[in-house]
PDB file of C-alpha atoms in Angstrom:
ATOM      1  CA  UNK A   1      85.080  99.412 100.346  1.00 57.00           C
ATOM      2  CA  UNK A   2      87.107 101.701 102.684  1.00 63.00           C
ATOM      3  CA  UNK A   3      87.079 100.310 106.256  1.00 74.00           C
ATOM      4  CA  UNK A   4      88.212 103.397 108.196  1.00 78.00           C
ATOM      5  CA  UNK A   5      86.692 106.197 110.281  1.00 79.00           C
ATOM      6  CA  UNK A   6      88.261 109.615 110.884  1.00 80.00           C
ATOM      7  CA  UNK A   7      87.292 111.752 113.879  1.00 80.00           C
ATOM      8  CA  UNK A   8      88.746 114.919 115.514  1.00 84.00           C
ATOM      9  CA  UNK A   9      89.139 115.984 119.149  1.00 83.00           C
ATOM     10  CA  UNK A  10      90.255 119.263 120.676  1.00 83.00           C
ATOM     11  CA  UNK A  11      93.369 119.463 122.836  1.00 79.00           C
ATOM     12  CA  UNK A  12      91.387 120.973 125.699  1.00 79.00           C
ATOM     13  CA  UNK A  13      89.338 117.794 125.955  1.00 81.00           C
ATOM     14  CA  UNK A  14      92.428 115.695 126.744  1.00 81.00           C
ATOM     15  CA  UNK A  15      92.673 117.089 130.298  1.00 80.00           C
ATOM     16  CA  UNK A  16      95.579 118.728 132.079  1.00 80.00           C
ATOM     17  CA  UNK A  17      99.095 117.985 131.025  1.00 80.00           C
ATOM     18  CA  UNK A  18     100.876 115.404 133.205  1.00 80.00           C
ATOM     19  CA  UNK A  19     104.050 116.564 135.037  1.00 83.00           C
ATOM     20  CA  UNK A  20     106.431 113.959 136.467  1.00 85.00           C
ATOM     21  CA  UNK A  21     108.949 114.715 139.261  1.00 88.00           C
ATOM     22  CA  UNK A  22     111.905 112.691 140.559  1.00 89.00           C
ATOM     23  CA  UNK A  23     111.847 111.735 144.301  1.00 88.00           C
ATOM     24  CA  UNK A  24     113.177 108.965 146.596  1.00 90.00           C
ATOM     25  CA  UNK A  25     111.463 105.593 146.993  1.00 89.00           C
ATOM     26  CA  UNK A  26     108.476 105.643 149.356  1.00 89.00           C
ATOM     27  CA  UNK A  27     106.786 102.524 150.808  1.00 89.00           C
ATOM     28  CA  UNK A  28     103.054 102.850 150.432  1.00 89.00           C
ATOM     29  CA  UNK A  29     101.994  99.528 152.040  1.00 89.00           C
ATOM     30  CA  UNK A  30     103.885  96.704 153.830  1.00 89.00           C
ATOM     31  CA  UNK A  31     101.785  93.590 154.494  1.00 89.00           C
ATOM     32  CA  UNK A  32     103.593  91.002 156.664  1.00 89.00           C
ATOM     33  CA  UNK A  33     102.837  87.254 156.278  1.00 87.00           C
ATOM     34  CA  UNK A  34     100.567  85.581 158.840  1.00 88.00           C
ATOM     35  CA  UNK A  35     102.311  82.581 160.478  1.00 85.00           C
ATOM     36  CA  UNK A  36      98.974  81.021 161.509  1.00 87.00           C
ATOM     37  CA  UNK A  37      97.899  80.598 157.897  1.00 87.00           C
ATOM     38  CA  UNK A  38     101.009  78.492 157.188  1.00 85.00           C
ATOM     39  CA  UNK A  39      99.773  75.823 159.629  1.00 85.00           C
ATOM     40  CA  UNK A  40      96.517  75.500 157.684  1.00 85.00           C
ATOM     41  CA  UNK A  41      98.300  74.822 154.341  1.00 84.00           C
ATOM     42  CA  UNK A  42      97.703  71.298 153.022  1.00 84.00           C
ATOM     43  CA  UNK A  43      99.678  69.874 150.051  1.00 83.00           C
ATOM     44  CA  UNK A  44      97.290  68.308 147.570  1.00 82.00           C
ATOM     45  CA  UNK A  45      98.374  64.896 146.323  1.00 83.00           C
ATOM     46  CA  UNK A  46      97.588  63.878 143.632  1.00 84.00           C
ATOM     47  CA  UNK A  47      96.932  66.958 141.557  1.00 81.00           C
ATOM     48  CA  UNK A  48      94.865  66.770 138.347  1.00 84.00           C
ATOM     49  CA  UNK A  49      95.762  69.362 135.739  1.00 84.00           C
ATOM     50  CA  UNK A  50      94.270  69.554 132.273  1.00 85.00           C
ATOM     51  CA  UNK A  51      96.517  70.573 129.389  1.00 83.00           C
ATOM     52  CA  UNK A  52      95.339  71.423 125.871  1.00 82.00           C
ATOM     53  CA  UNK A  53      98.244  70.417 123.611  1.00 82.00           C
ATOM     54  CA  UNK A  54      96.675  71.255 120.236  1.00 83.00           C
ATOM     55  CA  UNK A  55      98.001  73.595 117.610  1.00 84.00           C
ATOM     56  CA  UNK A  56      95.964  76.760 117.542  1.00 83.00           C
ATOM     57  CA  UNK A  57      94.634  78.041 114.245  1.00 85.00           C
ATOM     58  CA  UNK A  58      93.054  81.316 113.357  1.00 86.00           C
ATOM     59  CA  UNK A  59      91.029  82.213 110.303  1.00 86.00           C
ATOM     60  CA  UNK A  60      91.789  85.401 108.419  1.00 84.00           C
ATOM     61  CA  UNK A  61      90.180  87.006 105.414  1.00 82.00           C
ATOM     62  CA  UNK A  62      92.317  89.194 103.164  1.00 81.00           C
ATOM     63  CA  UNK A  63      90.989  91.348 100.368  1.00 80.00           C
ATOM     64  CA  UNK A  64      93.892  91.545  97.903  1.00 79.00           C
ATOM     65  CA  UNK A  65      94.331  94.151  95.211  1.00 79.00           C
ATOM     66  CA  UNK A  66      92.678  93.010  91.999  1.00 79.00           C
ATOM     67  CA  UNK A  67      95.080  92.191  89.184  1.00 77.00           C
ATOM     68  CA  UNK A  68      93.762  93.455  85.880  1.00 83.00           C
ATOM     69  CA  UNK A  69      94.888  91.916  82.585  1.00 86.00           C
ATOM     70  CA  UNK A  70      94.304  92.774  78.973  1.00 89.00           C
ATOM     71  CA  UNK A  71      95.076  91.207  75.596  1.00 88.00           C
ATOM     72  CA  UNK A  72      97.001  93.081  72.927  1.00 87.00           C
ATOM     73  CA  UNK A  73      98.017  92.091  69.435  1.00 86.00           C
ATOM     74  CA  UNK A  74     101.206  92.972  67.597  1.00 83.00           C
ATOM     75  CA  UNK A  75     101.486  93.112  63.819  1.00 79.00           C
ATOM     76  CA  UNK A  76     105.007  91.972  62.977  1.00 68.00           C
ATOM     77  CA  UNK A  77     106.149  92.716  59.429  1.00 67.00           C
ATOM     78  CA  UNK A  78     109.334  91.104  58.137  1.00 59.00           C
ATOM     79  CA  UNK A  79     111.600  93.848  56.853  1.00 62.00           C
ATOM     80  CA  UNK A  80     114.975  94.159  55.211  1.00 73.00           C
ATOM     81  CA  UNK A  81     114.209  92.356  51.940  1.00 80.00           C
ATOM     82  CA  UNK A  82     111.934  93.299  49.057  1.00 81.00           C
ATOM     83  CA  UNK A  83     108.854  91.202  48.400  1.00 80.00           C
ATOM     84  CA  UNK A  84     110.343  89.618  45.280  1.00 84.00           C
ATOM     85  CA  UNK A  85     113.457  88.405  47.191  1.00 84.00           C
ATOM     86  CA  UNK A  86     113.210  85.211  49.217  1.00 83.00           C
ATOM     87  CA  UNK A  87     115.554  85.589  52.243  1.00 80.00           C
ATOM     88  CA  UNK A  88     115.897  81.788  52.445  1.00 82.00           C
ATOM     89  CA  UNK A  89     117.446  81.544  48.970  1.00 86.00           C
ATOM     90  CA  UNK A  90     121.212  82.332  49.039  1.00 86.00           C
ATOM     91  CA  UNK A  91     121.357  83.092  45.302  1.00 88.00           C
ATOM     92  CA  UNK A  92     118.640  85.747  45.458  1.00 88.00           C
ATOM     93  CA  UNK A  93     120.049  87.405  48.583  1.00 87.00           C
ATOM     94  CA  UNK A  94     123.628  87.534  47.225  1.00 89.00           C
ATOM     95  CA  UNK A  95     122.376  88.979  43.916  1.00 89.00           C
ATOM     96  CA  UNK A  96     120.404  91.652  45.793  1.00 89.00           C
ATOM     97  CA  UNK A  97     123.446  92.528  47.964  1.00 88.00           C
ATOM     98  CA  UNK A  98     125.684  92.999  44.931  1.00 89.00           C
ATOM     99  CA  UNK A  99     123.066  95.197  43.285  1.00 88.00           C
ATOM    100  CA  UNK A 100     122.733  97.339  46.431  1.00 87.00           C
ATOM    101  CA  UNK A 101     126.496  97.734  46.867  1.00 88.00           C
ATOM    102  CA  UNK A 102     126.794  99.183  43.347  1.00 88.00           C
ATOM    103  CA  UNK A 103     124.351 102.032  44.086  1.00 88.00           C
ATOM    104  CA  UNK A 104     125.741 105.556  44.641  1.00 85.00           C
ATOM    105  CA  UNK A 105     124.075 106.111  48.015  1.00 86.00           C
ATOM    106  CA  UNK A 106     125.462 102.890  49.484  1.00 87.00           C
ATOM    107  CA  UNK A 107     128.931 104.314  50.174  1.00 85.00           C
ATOM    108  CA  UNK A 108     127.603 107.504  51.785  1.00 86.00           C
ATOM    109  CA  UNK A 109     125.228 105.532  53.994  1.00 86.00           C
ATOM    110  CA  UNK A 110     128.062 103.295  55.196  1.00 86.00           C
ATOM    111  CA  UNK A 111     130.201 106.335  56.099  1.00 86.00           C
ATOM    112  CA  UNK A 112     127.380 107.928  58.095  1.00 85.00           C
ATOM    113  CA  UNK A 113     126.620 104.713  59.942  1.00 85.00           C
ATOM    114  CA  UNK A 114     130.296 104.053  60.612  1.00 85.00           C
ATOM    115  CA  UNK A 115     130.686 107.101  62.873  1.00 83.00           C
ATOM    116  CA  UNK A 116     127.676 106.139  65.000  1.00 83.00           C
ATOM    117  CA  UNK A 117     128.645 102.494  65.541  1.00 87.00           C
ATOM    118  CA  UNK A 118     132.435 102.853  65.733  1.00 87.00           C
ATOM    119  CA  UNK A 119     132.389 103.376  69.511  1.00 86.00           C
ATOM    120  CA  UNK A 120     130.177 100.330  70.042  1.00 86.00           C
ATOM    121  CA  UNK A 121     132.380  98.157  67.840  1.00 85.00           C
ATOM    122  CA  UNK A 122     135.462  99.178  69.833  1.00 86.00           C
ATOM    123  CA  UNK A 123     133.684  98.246  73.055  1.00 84.00           C
ATOM    124  CA  UNK A 124     132.830  94.828  71.667  1.00 83.00           C
ATOM    125  CA  UNK A 125     136.411  94.279  70.530  1.00 83.00           C
ATOM    126  CA  UNK A 126     137.692  95.167  74.002  1.00 83.00           C
ATOM    127  CA  UNK A 127     135.787  92.229  75.528  1.00 80.00           C
ATOM    128  CA  UNK A 128     136.814  88.648  74.871  1.00 79.00           C
ATOM    129  CA  UNK A 129     133.438  87.058  74.205  1.00 76.00           C
ATOM    130  CA  UNK A 130     135.060  83.638  73.764  1.00 79.00           C
ATOM    131  CA  UNK A 131     136.702  83.652  77.182  1.00 79.00           C
ATOM    132  CA  UNK A 132     136.261  80.484  79.210  1.00 81.00           C
ATOM    133  CA  UNK A 133     135.803  81.205  82.885  1.00 80.00           C
ATOM    134  CA  UNK A 134     137.154  79.122  85.790  1.00 81.00           C
ATOM    135  CA  UNK A 135     139.651  77.208  83.656  1.00 79.00           C
ATOM    136  CA  UNK A 136     142.022  76.924  86.626  1.00 80.00           C
ATOM    137  CA  UNK A 137     139.474  74.997  88.668  1.00 80.00           C
ATOM    138  CA  UNK A 138     139.861  71.251  88.691  1.00 80.00           C
ATOM    139  CA  UNK A 139     136.815  69.249  87.628  1.00 77.00           C
ATOM    140  CA  UNK A 140     134.787  67.648  90.376  1.00 76.00           C
ATOM    141  CA  UNK A 141     135.631  64.033  90.980  1.00 75.00           C
ATOM    142  CA  UNK A 142     132.493  61.937  90.805  1.00 71.00           C
ATOM    143  CA  UNK A 143     132.895  59.085  93.238  1.00 75.00           C
ATOM    144  CA  UNK A 144     129.735  57.341  92.122  1.00 78.00           C
ATOM    145  CA  UNK A 145     130.223  55.235  89.031  1.00 79.00           C
ATOM    146  CA  UNK A 146     127.874  55.989  86.112  1.00 78.00           C
ATOM    147  CA  UNK A 147     124.962  53.630  85.810  1.00 82.00           C
ATOM    148  CA  UNK A 148     121.766  53.102  83.849  1.00 86.00           C
ATOM    149  CA  UNK A 149     118.415  52.097  85.297  1.00 87.00           C
ATOM    150  CA  UNK A 150     115.703  50.143  83.523  1.00 87.00           C
ATOM    151  CA  UNK A 151     112.514  52.224  83.319  1.00 87.00           C
ATOM    152  CA  UNK A 152     110.244  50.125  81.115  1.00 86.00           C
ATOM    153  CA  UNK A 153     110.407  46.723  79.437  1.00 88.00           C
ATOM    154  CA  UNK A 154     108.631  46.292  76.100  1.00 87.00           C
ATOM    155  CA  UNK A 155     107.927  42.598  75.578  1.00 87.00           C
ATOM    156  CA  UNK A 156     106.983  40.953  72.298  1.00 86.00           C
ATOM    157  CA  UNK A 157     103.251  40.121  72.609  1.00 84.00           C
ATOM    158  CA  UNK A 158     103.708  36.972  70.519  1.00 84.00           C
ATOM    159  CA  UNK A 159     104.501  33.750  72.347  1.00 80.00           C
ATOM    160  CA  UNK A 160     107.312  32.834  69.936  1.00 79.00           C
ATOM    161  CA  UNK A 161     110.627  34.227  71.111  1.00 80.00           C
ATOM    162  CA  UNK A 162     112.135  36.536  68.486  1.00 83.00           C
ATOM    163  CA  UNK A 163     115.145  38.819  68.296  1.00 84.00           C
ATOM    164  CA  UNK A 164     114.709  42.601  68.209  1.00 87.00           C
ATOM    165  CA  UNK A 165     117.097  43.478  65.372  1.00 88.00           C
ATOM    166  CA  UNK A 166     116.738  47.230  65.052  1.00 88.00           C
ATOM    167  CA  UNK A 167     115.292  50.157  67.033  1.00 89.00           C
ATOM    168  CA  UNK A 168     114.456  53.560  65.525  1.00 90.00           C
ATOM    169  CA  UNK A 169     113.509  56.545  67.675  1.00 89.00           C
ATOM    170  CA  UNK A 170     110.610  58.799  66.728  1.00 87.00           C
ATOM    171  CA  UNK A 171     112.050  61.783  64.842  1.00 80.00           C
ATOM    172  CA  UNK A 172     109.836  64.390  66.537  1.00 80.00           C
ATOM    173  CA  UNK A 173     110.830  63.873  70.167  1.00 78.00           C
ATOM    174  CA  UNK A 174     111.526  60.734  72.248  1.00 80.00           C
ATOM    175  CA  UNK A 175     107.919  59.586  72.484  1.00 86.00           C
ATOM    176  CA  UNK A 176     107.812  56.465  70.312  1.00 89.00           C
ATOM    177  CA  UNK A 177     110.148  53.753  69.074  1.00 90.00           C
ATOM    178  CA  UNK A 178     109.837  51.407  66.107  1.00 91.00           C
ATOM    179  CA  UNK A 179     111.250  47.918  66.661  1.00 91.00           C
ATOM    180  CA  UNK A 180     111.852  45.314  63.949  1.00 91.00           C
ATOM    181  CA  UNK A 181     111.809  41.606  64.847  1.00 88.00           C
ATOM    182  CA  UNK A 182     113.409  38.902  62.696  1.00 85.00           C
ATOM    183  CA  UNK A 183     115.077  35.525  63.132  1.00 81.00           C
ATOM    184  CA  UNK A 184     118.321  35.688  61.140  1.00 79.00           C
ATOM    185  CA  UNK A 185     119.266  32.030  61.547  1.00 77.00           C
ATOM    186  CA  UNK A 186     119.516  30.234  58.216  1.00 68.00           C
ATOM    187  CA  UNK A 187     116.313  28.319  57.339  1.00 64.00           C
ATOM    188  CA  UNK A 188     115.002  28.826  60.881  1.00 64.00           C
ATOM    189  CA  UNK A 189     111.801  30.545  59.730  1.00 62.00           C
ATOM    190  CA  UNK A 190     108.723  28.416  59.051  1.00 57.00           C
ATOM    191  CA  UNK A 191     105.569  29.089  57.074  1.00 57.00           C
ATOM    192  CA  UNK A 192     103.571  29.874  60.219  1.00 57.00           C
ATOM    193  CA  UNK A 193     106.197  32.199  61.732  1.00 70.00           C
ATOM    194  CA  UNK A 194     105.000  35.483  63.186  1.00 80.00           C
ATOM    195  CA  UNK A 195     106.469  38.373  61.133  1.00 85.00           C
ATOM    196  CA  UNK A 196     104.878  41.487  62.690  1.00 88.00           C
ATOM    197  CA  UNK A 197     106.957  44.392  63.992  1.00 90.00           C
ATOM    198  CA  UNK A 198     105.730  47.145  66.310  1.00 91.00           C
ATOM    199  CA  UNK A 199     105.689  50.838  67.115  1.00 90.00           C
ATOM    200  CA  UNK A 200     105.783  51.343  70.890  1.00 90.00           C
ATOM    201  CA  UNK A 201     104.718  54.339  72.942  1.00 90.00           C
ATOM    202  CA  UNK A 202     107.420  54.662  75.600  1.00 88.00           C
ATOM    203  CA  UNK A 203     104.807  55.611  78.221  1.00 88.00           C
ATOM    204  CA  UNK A 204     102.759  52.442  77.591  1.00 87.00           C
ATOM    205  CA  UNK A 205     104.828  49.229  77.755  1.00 87.00           C
ATOM    206  CA  UNK A 206     101.770  46.968  78.068  1.00 88.00           C
ATOM    207  CA  UNK A 207     100.903  46.795  74.374  1.00 88.00           C
ATOM    208  CA  UNK A 208     102.247  48.187  71.065  1.00 89.00           C
ATOM    209  CA  UNK A 209     100.910  51.456  69.743  1.00 89.00           C
ATOM    210  CA  UNK A 210     100.725  50.023  66.199  1.00 89.00           C
ATOM    211  CA  UNK A 211     101.336  46.632  64.577  1.00 90.00           C
ATOM    212  CA  UNK A 212     103.385  46.696  61.347  1.00 90.00           C
ATOM    213  CA  UNK A 213     102.551  43.823  58.985  1.00 89.00           C
ATOM    214  CA  UNK A 214     105.268  43.510  56.306  1.00 90.00           C
ATOM    215  CA  UNK A 215     105.450  41.002  53.464  1.00 88.00           C
ATOM    216  CA  UNK A 216     108.550  39.448  55.072  1.00 88.00           C
ATOM    217  CA  UNK A 217     110.140  39.841  58.542  1.00 89.00           C
ATOM    218  CA  UNK A 218     111.728  43.263  58.966  1.00 90.00           C
ATOM    219  CA  UNK A 219     115.484  43.269  59.525  1.00 90.00           C
ATOM    220  CA  UNK A 220     115.717  47.053  59.955  1.00 91.00           C
ATOM    221  CA  UNK A 221     113.355  50.015  60.186  1.00 91.00           C
ATOM    222  CA  UNK A 222     113.799  53.803  60.226  1.00 91.00           C
ATOM    223  CA  UNK A 223     111.496  56.793  60.815  1.00 91.00           C
ATOM    224  CA  UNK A 224     111.425  59.484  58.118  1.00 89.00           C
ATOM    225  CA  UNK A 225     112.999  62.604  59.724  1.00 87.00           C
ATOM    226  CA  UNK A 226     110.878  64.931  57.542  1.00 86.00           C
ATOM    227  CA  UNK A 227     107.570  63.070  57.793  1.00 86.00           C
ATOM    228  CA  UNK A 228     107.320  61.218  61.102  1.00 85.00           C
ATOM    229  CA  UNK A 229     104.284  59.265  59.888  1.00 88.00           C
ATOM    230  CA  UNK A 230     106.402  57.373  57.339  1.00 90.00           C
ATOM    231  CA  UNK A 231     108.809  54.509  58.019  1.00 90.00           C
ATOM    232  CA  UNK A 232     111.148  52.619  55.703  1.00 91.00           C
ATOM    233  CA  UNK A 233     111.920  48.973  56.368  1.00 91.00           C
ATOM    234  CA  UNK A 234     114.300  46.381  54.973  1.00 91.00           C
ATOM    235  CA  UNK A 235     112.886  42.850  54.722  1.00 90.00           C
ATOM    236  CA  UNK A 236     114.497  39.439  55.147  1.00 89.00           C
ATOM    237  CA  UNK A 237     113.728  38.484  51.541  1.00 87.00           C
ATOM    238  CA  UNK A 238     115.632  41.548  50.227  1.00 89.00           C
ATOM    239  CA  UNK A 239     112.647  43.789  49.498  1.00 90.00           C
ATOM    240  CA  UNK A 240     112.214  47.256  51.006  1.00 91.00           C
ATOM    241  CA  UNK A 241     108.866  48.778  51.946  1.00 92.00           C
ATOM    242  CA  UNK A 242     107.352  52.017  53.213  1.00 91.00           C
ATOM    243  CA  UNK A 243     104.746  52.252  55.980  1.00 92.00           C
ATOM    244  CA  UNK A 244     102.432  55.177  56.744  1.00 91.00           C
ATOM    245  CA  UNK A 245     100.937  55.159  60.246  1.00 89.00           C
ATOM    246  CA  UNK A 246      97.987  57.227  59.007  1.00 89.00           C
ATOM    247  CA  UNK A 247      96.987  54.498  56.522  1.00 89.00           C
ATOM    248  CA  UNK A 248      97.129  51.408  58.695  1.00 87.00           C
ATOM    249  CA  UNK A 249      99.506  48.572  59.486  1.00 88.00           C
ATOM    250  CA  UNK A 250     100.323  47.291  56.003  1.00 89.00           C
ATOM    251  CA  UNK A 251     102.997  48.731  53.705  1.00 89.00           C
ATOM    252  CA  UNK A 252     101.821  51.378  51.230  1.00 90.00           C
ATOM    253  CA  UNK A 253     104.802  50.832  48.883  1.00 90.00           C
ATOM    254  CA  UNK A 254     107.205  47.944  48.356  1.00 89.00           C
ATOM    255  CA  UNK A 255     109.964  47.181  45.875  1.00 88.00           C
ATOM    256  CA  UNK A 256     109.618  44.572  43.150  1.00 89.00           C
ATOM    257  CA  UNK A 257     111.318  41.219  43.647  1.00 86.00           C
ATOM    258  CA  UNK A 258     113.411  41.544  40.474  1.00 86.00           C
ATOM    259  CA  UNK A 259     114.720  44.970  41.558  1.00 85.00           C
ATOM    260  CA  UNK A 260     115.349  44.056  45.202  1.00 88.00           C
ATOM    261  CA  UNK A 261     118.360  42.648  47.046  1.00 89.00           C
ATOM    262  CA  UNK A 262     119.287  38.980  46.862  1.00 89.00           C
ATOM    263  CA  UNK A 263     120.156  38.909  50.578  1.00 88.00           C
ATOM    264  CA  UNK A 264     118.352  40.470  53.557  1.00 89.00           C
ATOM    265  CA  UNK A 265     118.271  44.283  53.492  1.00 90.00           C
ATOM    266  CA  UNK A 266     120.263  44.991  56.643  1.00 89.00           C
ATOM    267  CA  UNK A 267     120.157  48.795  56.549  1.00 90.00           C
ATOM    268  CA  UNK A 268     117.975  51.644  55.272  1.00 91.00           C
ATOM    269  CA  UNK A 269     118.885  55.344  55.605  1.00 90.00           C
ATOM    270  CA  UNK A 270     116.686  58.300  54.630  1.00 89.00           C
ATOM    271  CA  UNK A 271     118.356  60.927  52.420  1.00 87.00           C
ATOM    272  CA  UNK A 272     118.319  64.648  53.261  1.00 83.00           C
ATOM    273  CA  UNK A 273     116.534  65.625  50.047  1.00 80.00           C
ATOM    274  CA  UNK A 274     113.981  68.360  49.386  1.00 78.00           C
ATOM    275  CA  UNK A 275     111.175  65.886  48.819  1.00 80.00           C
ATOM    276  CA  UNK A 276     112.075  63.748  51.843  1.00 80.00           C
ATOM    277  CA  UNK A 277     110.941  60.581  50.037  1.00 84.00           C
ATOM    278  CA  UNK A 278     114.298  59.023  49.074  1.00 87.00           C
ATOM    279  CA  UNK A 279     116.353  56.524  51.055  1.00 89.00           C
ATOM    280  CA  UNK A 280     119.300  54.140  50.669  1.00 88.00           C
ATOM    281  CA  UNK A 281     119.155  50.402  51.276  1.00 90.00           C
ATOM    282  CA  UNK A 282     122.174  48.121  51.720  1.00 90.00           C
ATOM    283  CA  UNK A 283     122.595  44.362  51.840  1.00 90.00           C
ATOM    284  CA  UNK A 284     125.277  41.683  52.017  1.00 88.00           C
ATOM    285  CA  UNK A 285     124.737  40.945  48.326  1.00 85.00           C
ATOM    286  CA  UNK A 286     127.071  43.881  47.621  1.00 83.00           C
ATOM    287  CA  UNK A 287     124.430  46.291  46.304  1.00 84.00           C
ATOM    288  CA  UNK A 288     123.324  49.694  47.598  1.00 84.00           C
ATOM    289  CA  UNK A 289     119.992  50.800  46.141  1.00 79.00           C
TER     290      UNK A 289
END
């Protein structure tokens, strides 16, 4: 809504034009003080004065210009490679390049493109893109010594004191940690020993996010970098097992006793394979499985 009003008025309705002239100072009125009134003046003591010492606020309403938005979609089509060529496969792409370079029109196309991009290439070559700036400046001297601060403490819920042997960070961001607990002293474990290990949420140190119940105390544990729901663990009795957090606390796979290590499996490492289901295990018995 427009809040304005336009009106017109003729110049003749403004009255006569004002003319100013310069002349000396002239006293129009001079009122002298009355001495008798001074005798009647009385100083007031005490004097009460009220002061309002409060911040003043005012309320304003503003009608801003409306911001209009709209949604638009874009159809992106991957170009540059035929449909039968997978750009992620080096063998297919190199074979297609060699085939294209042998065509008759390839040389002519390169010559035509060379004239148009030659100037740009020379500009790029004139600039050192690997230049390191401010090399002459000395690094700032940090007077404060580096330190680390404890943020959370994750305590073993079981009353029996156990050693945390291995910690594995969650592969998809620092949100969870898997901790294996095992007493490595010779013949220190008893039949009623607590053998559970845990997965902790780093934002919740009060209780574990998941209890892992292996067949024997876990000496080491590792998250699968390709499937973060899977974990591989090495047990004190030499067996190795695989856990899946989607299927509960118990191991979904475990090695046979006759094919396992004779000593505790101290280390497991996932292999960078296509399937993402293979891992190494090592022990002090001299074997790597």
